[in-house]
mmCIF file of C-alpha atoms and ligand atoms in Angstrom:
data_model
loop_
_atom_site.group_PDB
_atom_site.id
_atom_site.type_symbol
_atom_site.label_atom_id
_atom_site.label_comp_id
_atom_site.label_asym_id
_atom_site.label_seq_id
_atom_site.Cartn_x
_atom_site.Cartn_y
_atom_site.Cartn_z
ATOM 1 C CA MET O 82 -6.292 -7.660 30.825
ATOM 2 C CA ASP O 83 -3.981 -9.811 28.702
ATOM 3 C CA MET O 84 -3.679 -10.074 24.441
ATOM 4 C CA ARG O 85 -2.145 -12.122 22.047
ATOM 5 C CA ALA O 86 0.173 -10.317 19.812
ATOM 6 C CA ALA O 87 2.766 -11.383 16.885
ATOM 7 C CA ARG O 88 6.093 -9.720 17.958
ATOM 8 C CA MET O 89 9.484 -9.370 16.437
ATOM 9 C CA HIS O 90 12.053 -10.267 18.515
ATOM 10 C CA GLY O 91 14.871 -9.336 16.444
ATOM 11 C CA TYR O 92 15.551 -9.082 12.593
ATOM 12 C CA LYS O 93 15.168 -11.926 10.185
ATOM 13 C CA GLN O 94 13.425 -14.170 12.970
ATOM 14 C CA PRO O 95 10.209 -15.825 12.986
ATOM 15 C CA LEU O 96 7.200 -13.491 14.729
ATOM 16 C CA HIS O 97 6.318 -14.669 18.340
ATOM 17 C CA ILE O 98 2.874 -15.273 19.577
ATOM 18 C CA ASP O 99 3.228 -13.509 22.671
ATOM 19 C CA GLU O 100 0.772 -12.841 25.630
ATOM 20 C CA VAL O 101 1.181 -9.457 26.389
ATOM 21 C CA GLN O 102 -0.787 -6.829 28.313
ATOM 22 C CA VAL O 103 -3.225 -4.671 26.534
ATOM 23 C CA PRO O 104 -1.540 -1.381 26.448
ATOM 24 C CA VAL O 105 -3.280 1.458 28.279
ATOM 25 C CA PRO O 106 -4.570 4.691 26.122
ATOM 26 C CA GLY O 107 -2.830 8.083 26.751
ATOM 27 C CA PRO O 108 -4.773 10.883 27.648
ATOM 28 C CA ASP O 109 -5.375 11.844 23.779
ATOM 29 C CA GLU O 110 -5.128 8.043 22.705
ATOM 30 C CA VAL O 111 -7.763 5.795 21.790
ATOM 31 C CA LEU O 112 -7.539 2.254 22.581
ATOM 32 C CA VAL O 113 -8.530 0.254 19.127
ATOM 33 C CA LYS O 114 -9.706 -3.485 19.161
ATOM 34 C CA VAL O 115 -8.200 -4.578 15.932
ATOM 35 C CA LEU O 116 -10.468 -6.368 14.008
ATOM 36 C CA ALA O 117 -8.439 -6.988 10.753
ATOM 37 C CA CYS O 118 -5.169 -6.207 10.040
ATOM 38 C CA GLY O 119 -3.243 -6.307 6.550
ATOM 39 C CA MET O 120 -0.098 -8.314 5.718
ATOM 40 C CA CYS O 121 1.980 -6.427 3.409
ATOM 41 C CA ARG O 122 5.430 -7.177 1.433
ATOM 42 C CA SER O 123 7.002 -4.271 3.555
ATOM 43 C CA ASP O 124 6.147 -6.415 6.773
ATOM 44 C CA TYR O 125 8.276 -9.135 5.463
ATOM 45 C CA GLN O 126 11.211 -6.315 4.476
ATOM 46 C CA LEU O 127 10.939 -4.919 7.904
ATOM 47 C CA ILE O 128 11.322 -8.369 9.627
ATOM 48 C CA ASP O 129 14.541 -8.664 6.839
ATOM 49 C CA GLY O 130 16.313 -5.514 7.951
ATOM 50 C CA TYR O 131 15.554 -3.918 4.667
ATOM 51 C CA PHE O 132 14.389 -0.578 6.395
ATOM 52 C CA PRO O 133 16.650 1.775 8.402
ATOM 53 C CA LEU O 134 14.903 1.799 11.527
ATOM 54 C CA ASP O 135 15.999 1.555 15.147
ATOM 55 C CA LEU O 136 13.313 -0.749 16.479
ATOM 56 C CA THR O 137 13.065 -1.702 20.157
ATOM 57 C CA PHE O 138 12.473 -5.119 20.448
ATOM 58 C CA PRO O 139 10.151 -7.164 21.340
ATOM 59 C CA TYR O 140 8.107 -5.100 18.729
ATOM 60 C CA ILE O 141 4.315 -5.617 17.121
ATOM 61 C CA PRO O 142 4.482 -4.720 13.511
ATOM 62 C CA GLY O 143 1.341 -4.502 11.009
ATOM 63 C CA HIS O 144 0.455 -0.803 9.570
ATOM 64 C CA GLU O 145 -3.086 -2.037 7.666
ATOM 65 C CA VAL O 146 -5.241 -1.671 11.053
ATOM 66 C CA ALA O 147 -9.029 -1.290 11.002
ATOM 67 C CA GLY O 148 -11.009 -2.032 14.128
ATOM 68 C CA GLU O 149 -13.464 -0.779 16.932
ATOM 69 C CA VAL O 150 -12.632 1.955 19.534
ATOM 70 C CA ALA O 151 -12.873 -0.088 22.442
ATOM 71 C CA GLU O 152 -11.751 3.270 25.187
ATOM 72 C CA LEU O 153 -11.263 6.950 24.649
ATOM 73 C CA GLY O 154 -8.323 8.353 26.500
ATOM 74 C CA SER O 155 -9.037 11.399 28.867
ATOM 75 C CA ASP O 156 -8.613 14.182 26.930
ATOM 76 C CA VAL O 157 -9.973 12.836 23.353
ATOM 77 C CA PRO O 158 -11.712 16.041 22.160
ATOM 78 C CA GLY O 159 -15.518 15.582 21.581
ATOM 79 C CA SER O 160 -15.073 17.182 17.819
ATOM 80 C CA THR O 161 -13.490 13.921 16.655
ATOM 81 C CA GLY O 162 -16.830 12.647 16.731
ATOM 82 C CA LEU O 163 -15.138 9.176 18.293
ATOM 83 C CA SER O 164 -17.268 7.284 20.670
ATOM 84 C CA GLU O 165 -16.793 3.444 22.053
ATOM 85 C CA GLY O 166 -17.685 1.012 19.487
ATOM 86 C CA ASP O 167 -17.505 2.859 16.580
ATOM 87 C CA ARG O 168 -16.210 1.317 13.633
ATOM 88 C CA VAL O 169 -12.441 2.833 12.604
ATOM 89 C CA VAL O 170 -9.460 2.732 10.462
ATOM 90 C CA VAL O 171 -6.168 4.167 11.164
ATOM 91 C CA ASN O 172 -4.596 6.659 8.856
ATOM 92 C CA PRO O 173 -0.894 5.151 8.923
ATOM 93 C CA ALA O 174 1.001 8.054 8.334
ATOM 94 C CA TRP O 175 1.830 9.668 12.122
ATOM 95 C CA GLY O 176 3.786 12.822 11.113
ATOM 96 C CA ASP O 177 4.974 15.252 13.836
ATOM 97 C CA GLY O 178 2.686 17.828 12.963
ATOM 98 C CA THR O 179 5.377 20.784 12.760
ATOM 99 C CA CYS O 180 7.901 20.230 9.821
ATOM 100 C CA ARG O 181 7.136 21.846 5.919
ATOM 101 C CA GLN O 182 5.822 18.148 4.915
ATOM 102 C CA CYS O 183 3.270 18.321 7.612
ATOM 103 C CA HIS O 184 1.983 21.356 7.088
ATOM 104 C CA GLU O 185 1.448 20.722 3.868
ATOM 105 C CA GLY O 186 -0.728 17.865 4.630
ATOM 106 C CA ASN O 187 1.692 15.278 3.704
ATOM 107 C CA GLU O 188 2.682 13.567 7.176
ATOM 108 C CA GLN O 189 3.692 10.337 5.314
ATOM 109 C CA LEU O 190 6.822 12.427 4.493
ATOM 110 C CA CYS O 191 7.225 14.227 7.875
ATOM 111 C CA THR O 192 11.434 15.121 7.884
ATOM 112 C CA GLY O 193 11.074 15.585 11.616
ATOM 113 C CA SER O 194 10.328 13.146 14.338
ATOM 114 C CA GLY O 195 7.135 11.557 13.044
ATOM 115 C CA GLY O 196 7.006 7.636 12.324
ATOM 116 C CA TRP O 197 4.345 5.339 10.629
ATOM 117 C CA ILE O 198 2.462 2.837 12.713
ATOM 118 C CA GLY O 199 3.899 -0.541 12.336
ATOM 119 C CA PHE O 200 7.530 1.037 11.726
ATOM 120 C CA GLY O 201 8.034 2.482 14.958
ATOM 121 C CA PRO O 202 4.887 2.606 17.333
ATOM 122 C CA PRO O 203 3.191 -0.652 17.780
ATOM 123 C CA GLY O 204 1.855 -1.957 15.308
ATOM 124 C CA GLY O 205 -1.919 -4.198 14.338
ATOM 125 C CA PHE O 206 -1.001 -7.587 14.872
ATOM 126 C CA ALA O 207 -2.051 -7.597 18.188
ATOM 127 C CA GLU O 208 -5.721 -8.068 19.708
ATOM 128 C CA TYR O 209 -5.658 -3.903 20.684
ATOM 129 C CA VAL O 210 -3.515 -1.045 19.963
ATOM 130 C CA THR O 211 -3.401 2.391 20.913
ATOM 131 C CA VAL O 212 -3.597 5.070 18.262
ATOM 132 C CA PRO O 213 -3.238 9.246 18.718
ATOM 133 C CA SER O 214 -6.800 10.149 18.293
ATOM 134 C CA ARG O 215 -6.206 12.007 15.260
ATOM 135 C CA HIS O 216 -5.358 8.999 13.187
ATOM 136 C CA LEU O 217 -8.066 7.413 13.382
ATOM 137 C CA ILE O 218 -11.151 7.957 10.695
ATOM 138 C CA ARG O 219 -14.651 6.905 11.667
ATOM 139 C CA ILE O 220 -16.377 4.646 8.627
ATOM 140 C CA ASP O 221 -20.249 4.976 8.810
ATOM 141 C CA ALA O 222 -21.425 1.235 9.695
ATOM 142 C CA ASP O 223 -23.950 2.006 6.773
ATOM 143 C CA ALA O 224 -21.239 1.712 4.042
ATOM 144 C CA GLY O 225 -21.399 -2.149 4.084
ATOM 145 C CA LEU O 226 -17.539 -2.442 4.196
ATOM 146 C CA GLU O 227 -15.987 -5.164 6.431
ATOM 147 C CA PRO O 228 -13.277 -4.906 8.478
ATOM 148 C CA HIS O 229 -11.282 -7.336 6.211
ATOM 149 C CA GLN O 230 -11.947 -5.141 3.236
ATOM 150 C CA LEU O 231 -11.318 -1.406 5.273
ATOM 151 C CA ALA O 232 -7.851 -2.527 6.422
ATOM 152 C CA PRO O 233 -5.808 -3.356 3.311
ATOM 153 C CA LEU O 234 -7.137 0.423 2.097
ATOM 154 C CA VAL O 235 -4.603 2.368 4.363
ATOM 155 C CA ASP O 236 -1.648 0.766 2.134
ATOM 156 C CA ALA O 237 -2.497 -1.359 -0.706
ATOM 157 C CA GLY O 238 -5.306 0.479 -1.498
ATOM 158 C CA LEU O 239 -3.978 3.955 -0.709
ATOM 159 C CA THR O 240 -0.488 4.171 -2.149
ATOM 160 C CA PRO O 241 -1.209 3.129 -5.833
ATOM 161 C CA TYR O 242 -3.790 6.052 -5.296
ATOM 162 C CA ARG O 243 -1.562 8.623 -4.899
ATOM 163 C CA GLY O 244 0.697 7.438 -7.617
ATOM 164 C CA MET O 245 -1.974 7.362 -9.810
ATOM 165 C CA LYS O 246 -3.325 11.016 -8.686
ATOM 166 C CA LYS O 247 0.519 11.842 -9.913
ATOM 167 C CA LEU O 248 0.212 10.181 -13.203
ATOM 168 C CA ARG O 249 -2.976 12.161 -13.810
ATOM 169 C CA ALA O 250 -1.342 15.448 -12.996
ATOM 170 C CA THR O 251 1.110 15.071 -15.968
ATOM 171 C CA GLY O 252 -1.556 15.244 -18.178
ATOM 172 C CA ARG O 253 -0.250 12.432 -20.097
ATOM 173 C CA LEU O 254 -3.085 10.164 -19.867
ATOM 174 C CA GLY O 255 -6.518 10.589 -22.005
ATOM 175 C CA PRO O 256 -7.931 8.722 -24.639
ATOM 176 C CA GLY O 257 -5.624 6.589 -27.086
ATOM 177 C CA ARG O 258 -2.921 6.916 -24.448
ATOM 178 C CA THR O 259 -1.800 3.995 -22.589
ATOM 179 C CA VAL O 260 -1.243 3.707 -18.799
ATOM 180 C CA VAL O 261 0.647 0.508 -17.440
ATOM 181 C CA VAL O 262 0.375 -0.642 -14.356
ATOM 182 C CA SER O 263 2.903 -3.246 -13.295
ATOM 183 C CA GLY O 264 3.423 -5.590 -10.630
ATOM 184 C CA ILE O 265 -0.025 -6.968 -9.832
ATOM 185 C CA GLY O 266 0.352 -7.984 -6.012
ATOM 186 C CA GLY O 267 -1.682 -6.238 -3.405
ATOM 187 C CA LEU O 268 -0.881 -2.918 -4.554
ATOM 188 C CA GLY O 269 -1.478 -3.566 -8.292
ATOM 189 C CA SER O 270 -4.857 -5.101 -7.784
ATOM 190 C CA TYR O 271 -5.967 -1.773 -6.485
ATOM 191 C CA GLY O 272 -3.567 -0.008 -9.352
ATOM 192 C CA VAL O 273 -5.362 -1.292 -12.401
ATOM 193 C CA GLN O 274 -8.764 -0.004 -10.992
ATOM 194 C CA TYR O 275 -7.490 3.717 -10.105
ATOM 195 C CA ALA O 276 -6.113 3.710 -13.800
ATOM 196 C CA LYS O 277 -9.436 3.134 -14.782
ATOM 197 C CA LEU O 278 -11.458 5.469 -12.475
ATOM 198 C CA LEU O 279 -8.524 8.136 -12.854
ATOM 199 C CA GLY O 280 -6.801 7.650 -15.919
ATOM 200 C CA ASP O 281 -9.087 9.879 -17.971
ATOM 201 C CA GLY O 282 -10.094 7.190 -20.725
ATOM 202 C CA ALA O 283 -6.660 5.868 -21.319
ATOM 203 C CA THR O 284 -6.426 2.169 -22.290
ATOM 204 C CA VAL O 285 -5.341 0.166 -19.099
ATOM 205 C CA VAL O 286 -2.414 -2.479 -19.446
ATOM 206 C CA ALA O 287 -1.380 -4.463 -16.731
ATOM 207 C CA PHE O 288 2.259 -6.164 -16.398
ATOM 208 C CA ALA O 289 3.072 -9.000 -13.861
ATOM 209 C CA ARG O 290 5.372 -11.947 -14.089
ATOM 210 C CA SER O 291 2.402 -14.646 -12.992
ATOM 211 C CA ASP O 292 -0.822 -15.469 -15.141
ATOM 212 C CA ASP O 293 -2.794 -15.578 -12.008
ATOM 213 C CA LYS O 294 -1.805 -12.130 -10.845
ATOM 214 C CA LEU O 295 -2.834 -10.707 -14.378
ATOM 215 C CA ASP O 296 -6.557 -12.688 -14.021
ATOM 216 C CA VAL O 297 -6.452 -10.598 -10.803
ATOM 217 C CA ALA O 298 -5.785 -7.377 -13.141
ATOM 218 C CA ARG O 299 -8.374 -8.275 -15.716
ATOM 219 C CA GLN O 300 -11.014 -8.953 -12.998
ATOM 220 C CA ASN O 301 -10.356 -5.723 -11.833
ATOM 221 C CA GLY O 302 -10.810 -3.764 -15.390
ATOM 222 C CA ALA O 303 -7.685 -3.836 -17.037
ATOM 223 C CA ASP O 304 -8.329 -3.631 -20.832
ATOM 224 C CA HIS O 305 -5.136 -5.802 -21.520
ATOM 225 C CA THR O 306 -2.466 -7.958 -19.737
ATOM 226 C CA ILE O 307 1.065 -8.688 -20.775
ATOM 227 C CA ASN O 308 3.085 -11.658 -18.732
ATOM 228 C CA THR O 309 6.373 -10.112 -18.953
ATOM 229 C CA ARG O 310 8.450 -12.555 -17.668
ATOM 230 C CA GLY O 311 11.362 -13.618 -19.677
ATOM 231 C CA LYS O 312 10.756 -10.855 -22.523
ATOM 232 C CA THR O 313 12.804 -8.377 -23.896
ATOM 233 C CA PRO O 314 11.910 -4.537 -24.244
ATOM 234 C CA ASP O 315 11.743 -5.149 -28.065
ATOM 235 C CA GLN O 316 9.116 -8.215 -27.507
ATOM 236 C CA MET O 317 7.276 -5.940 -25.290
ATOM 237 C CA ARG O 318 6.697 -3.661 -27.984
ATOM 238 C CA ALA O 319 5.754 -5.958 -30.303
ATOM 239 C CA GLU O 320 2.867 -7.152 -28.122
ATOM 240 C CA LEU O 321 1.703 -3.598 -26.896
ATOM 241 C CA ARG O 322 1.435 -2.676 -30.514
ATOM 242 C CA GLU O 323 -0.738 -5.938 -31.086
ATOM 243 C CA LEU O 324 -2.736 -5.171 -28.441
ATOM 244 C CA THR O 325 -3.052 -1.222 -28.295
ATOM 245 C CA GLY O 326 -1.814 -0.214 -31.746
ATOM 246 C CA ARG O 327 1.698 1.580 -30.469
ATOM 247 C CA GLY O 328 4.274 0.210 -29.430
ATOM 248 C CA GLU O 329 4.884 2.707 -26.637
ATOM 249 C CA ILE O 330 3.253 3.866 -23.205
ATOM 250 C CA ASP O 331 2.602 7.163 -21.784
ATOM 251 C CA GLY O 332 2.586 6.707 -18.224
ATOM 252 C CA ALA O 333 3.293 3.691 -15.719
ATOM 253 C CA LEU O 334 2.774 3.176 -12.503
ATOM 254 C CA ASP O 335 5.440 0.771 -10.838
ATOM 255 C CA CYS O 336 3.950 -0.925 -7.824
ATOM 256 C CA SER O 337 6.670 -4.135 -7.875
ATOM 257 C CA GLY O 338 10.123 -1.810 -7.376
ATOM 258 C CA ALA O 339 11.848 -4.249 -9.165
ATOM 259 C CA PRO O 340 14.920 -2.726 -10.970
ATOM 260 C CA GLN O 341 14.194 -4.833 -14.062
ATOM 261 C CA SER O 342 10.454 -3.739 -14.020
ATOM 262 C CA LEU O 343 11.317 0.171 -13.900
ATOM 263 C CA GLU O 344 14.097 -0.212 -16.082
ATOM 264 C CA LEU O 345 11.256 -2.037 -18.742
ATOM 265 C CA ASN O 346 8.781 0.609 -18.073
ATOM 266 C CA ALA O 347 11.352 3.631 -18.462
ATOM 267 C CA SER O 348 12.568 1.764 -21.868
ATOM 268 C CA LEU O 349 8.708 1.855 -22.945
ATOM 269 C CA LEU O 350 7.853 5.225 -22.036
ATOM 270 C CA GLY O 351 7.278 7.417 -25.230
ATOM 271 C CA ALA O 352 8.004 11.241 -25.435
ATOM 272 C CA GLU O 353 6.754 13.075 -22.361
ATOM 273 C CA GLY O 354 5.522 9.756 -20.842
ATOM 274 C CA ALA O 355 5.571 9.479 -16.999
ATOM 275 C CA LEU O 356 6.955 6.801 -14.686
ATOM 276 C CA VAL O 357 5.825 6.810 -11.088
ATOM 277 C CA SER O 358 7.147 4.415 -8.786
ATOM 278 C CA VAL O 359 5.565 3.229 -5.455
ATOM 279 C CA GLY O 360 7.276 -0.208 -5.002
ATOM 280 C CA LEU O 361 10.173 -1.060 -3.003
ATOM 281 C CA MET O 362 12.494 -3.892 -3.530
ATOM 282 C CA GLY O 363 15.611 -3.109 -5.003
ATOM 283 C CA THR O 364 18.196 -0.329 -4.020
ATOM 284 C CA SER O 365 19.043 1.084 -7.751
ATOM 285 C CA VAL O 366 17.881 1.425 -11.064
ATOM 286 C CA GLU O 367 19.678 2.907 -14.328
ATOM 287 C CA PHE O 368 17.775 4.960 -16.676
ATOM 288 C CA PRO O 369 19.073 6.554 -19.749
ATOM 289 C CA ILE O 370 20.024 9.873 -19.259
ATOM 290 C CA PHE O 371 19.782 10.899 -22.901
ATOM 291 C CA LEU O 372 15.878 9.574 -23.305
ATOM 292 C CA PHE O 373 14.637 11.112 -20.251
ATOM 293 C CA VAL O 374 16.322 14.217 -21.101
ATOM 294 C CA SER O 375 15.304 14.723 -24.730
ATOM 295 C CA GLY O 376 11.892 13.250 -24.689
ATOM 296 C CA GLU O 377 11.232 15.426 -21.548
ATOM 297 C CA ARG O 378 10.457 11.695 -19.678
ATOM 298 C CA THR O 379 9.690 11.993 -15.935
ATOM 299 C CA PHE O 380 10.350 9.760 -13.248
ATOM 300 C CA SER O 381 8.410 10.019 -9.838
ATOM 301 C CA GLY O 382 8.613 8.349 -6.487
ATOM 302 C CA SER O 383 5.454 8.453 -4.502
ATOM 303 C CA PHE O 384 5.116 7.380 -0.896
ATOM 304 C CA TRP O 385 1.887 6.125 0.693
ATOM 305 C CA GLY O 386 -0.657 8.802 1.206
ATOM 306 C CA ASN O 387 -1.743 11.529 2.838
ATOM 307 C CA TYR O 388 -5.032 11.836 5.188
ATOM 308 C CA ASN O 389 -6.919 13.348 2.496
ATOM 309 C CA ASP O 390 -5.809 10.662 -0.286
ATOM 310 C CA LEU O 391 -6.843 7.872 2.550
ATOM 311 C CA THR O 392 -10.524 9.980 2.933
ATOM 312 C CA GLU O 393 -11.091 9.742 -1.350
ATOM 313 C CA VAL O 394 -10.048 6.001 -1.108
ATOM 314 C CA LEU O 395 -12.606 5.419 1.525
ATOM 315 C CA ALA O 396 -15.172 7.346 -0.118
ATOM 316 C CA LEU O 397 -14.638 5.351 -3.591
ATOM 317 C CA ALA O 398 -14.967 2.308 -1.481
ATOM 318 C CA ALA O 399 -18.134 3.201 0.190
ATOM 319 C CA GLN O 400 -19.682 4.049 -3.164
ATOM 320 C CA GLY O 401 -18.654 0.559 -3.965
ATOM 321 C CA ARG O 402 -16.514 1.393 -6.505
ATOM 322 C CA VAL O 403 -13.388 -0.427 -5.357
ATOM 323 C CA LYS O 404 -13.080 -4.403 -5.848
ATOM 324 C CA HIS O 405 -11.301 -5.903 -2.980
ATOM 325 C CA THR O 406 -9.209 -9.309 -3.468
ATOM 326 C CA VAL O 407 -8.588 -10.333 -0.072
ATOM 327 C CA THR O 408 -7.892 -13.517 1.735
ATOM 328 C CA PRO O 409 -8.569 -13.656 5.453
ATOM 329 C CA VAL O 410 -5.906 -15.415 7.452
ATOM 330 C CA GLY O 411 -5.449 -16.351 10.985
ATOM 331 C CA LEU O 412 -2.974 -14.814 13.658
ATOM 332 C CA ASP O 413 -1.270 -17.931 14.168
ATOM 333 C CA ASP O 414 -0.576 -18.790 10.280
ATOM 334 C CA ILE O 415 1.437 -15.471 10.040
ATOM 335 C CA ASN O 416 4.981 -16.550 9.667
ATOM 336 C CA ASP O 417 3.616 -19.133 7.087
ATOM 337 C CA ARG O 418 2.061 -16.365 5.269
ATOM 338 C CA LEU O 419 4.648 -13.658 5.419
ATOM 339 C CA GLY O 420 6.985 -16.134 3.981
ATOM 340 C CA ALA O 421 4.417 -16.537 1.035
ATOM 341 C CA LEU O 422 4.689 -12.834 0.512
ATOM 342 C CA GLY O 423 8.313 -12.736 0.561
ATOM 343 C CA ARG O 424 8.228 -15.350 -2.457
ATOM 344 C CA GLY O 425 5.723 -13.083 -4.146
ATOM 345 C CA ASP O 426 3.054 -16.294 -3.820
ATOM 346 C CA VAL O 427 0.292 -14.292 -3.005
ATOM 347 C CA ILE O 428 -2.617 -13.192 -5.244
ATOM 348 C CA GLY O 429 -4.316 -9.975 -3.774
ATOM 349 C CA ARG O 430 -3.881 -9.248 0.162
ATOM 350 C CA GLN O 431 -3.572 -11.702 2.980
ATOM 351 C CA VAL O 432 -5.516 -9.704 5.857
ATOM 352 C CA VAL O 433 -5.320 -11.110 9.633
ATOM 353 C CA VAL O 434 -8.288 -11.017 11.000
ATOM 354 C CA PHE O 435 -9.140 -11.376 14.951
ATOM 355 C CA ASP O 436 -12.626 -12.615 16.175
HETATM 356 ZN ZN1 ZN X 205 6.466 16.521 10.272
#
């Protein structure tokens, strides 16, 4: 049986829509019929050669996968509770299960031979994909979540969730405090919601360089928004003072990863403030050492999320507490849509949907 798949035939080239054979699941694998696969800026970056990965071409990217079980491998344990026709999402971090990080439950940080679907193992820009059974999470049909809503939750909805948990863990948020979510793209549109849900009552301010994206932030619960385009740190402090009564912030979740944005957020942090970065765009940033040492400010990276983080996100979504800003697109439009992602022209998340 054949299927349609969008494949890389090399770096810096458009994807080809190819007819290829449907993969056969190994003994402990599940054949998943892909119903939706989210499009991430990191897909654009993967094709552009940003990541130090050694892919074998032709290669199918796509790491935000929701679908249904089409076939179970011969040795898939009954304890998975999976059967044909079940709705599932793919937990994207496929650790080797043996290193220290995997034993801590942080398979997304695997330092051994693990990887991530769509960045090594073939991904979801295809009608079918095979997945080791332990990386599937069954979704209750009663939850009323459509595949195009579920798919982005495994990265765009997951990554800022883990980042916001890290910010909360610093203990710097609370009533009268200010938490910023900067970069309101696919991740940030969820990030502002987690700032409200997990921010312990802190005032939520969204930063972006586009008014359309700031509209999404407001719809998703941001108390205030600031368009940062062309503004100096002093101008930002003045606007913050006007909006919140204070010219500084206590926490920032940077979803853009742009050095400009990280440096701006760092300069606005008050004493003991925390900056968490989940975005990947530039290569390096400069932070003032004296500010970080003398005021005990902190910076930390936060990468994707682990299995339990994802089950928490799915629980919030099942309770109807997550807003989805999603545009379904067809596989044939994938190159055009990836180009828009690269230019930063996308509001919310684009998701490839299959019939
Ligand atoms: Zn590992």
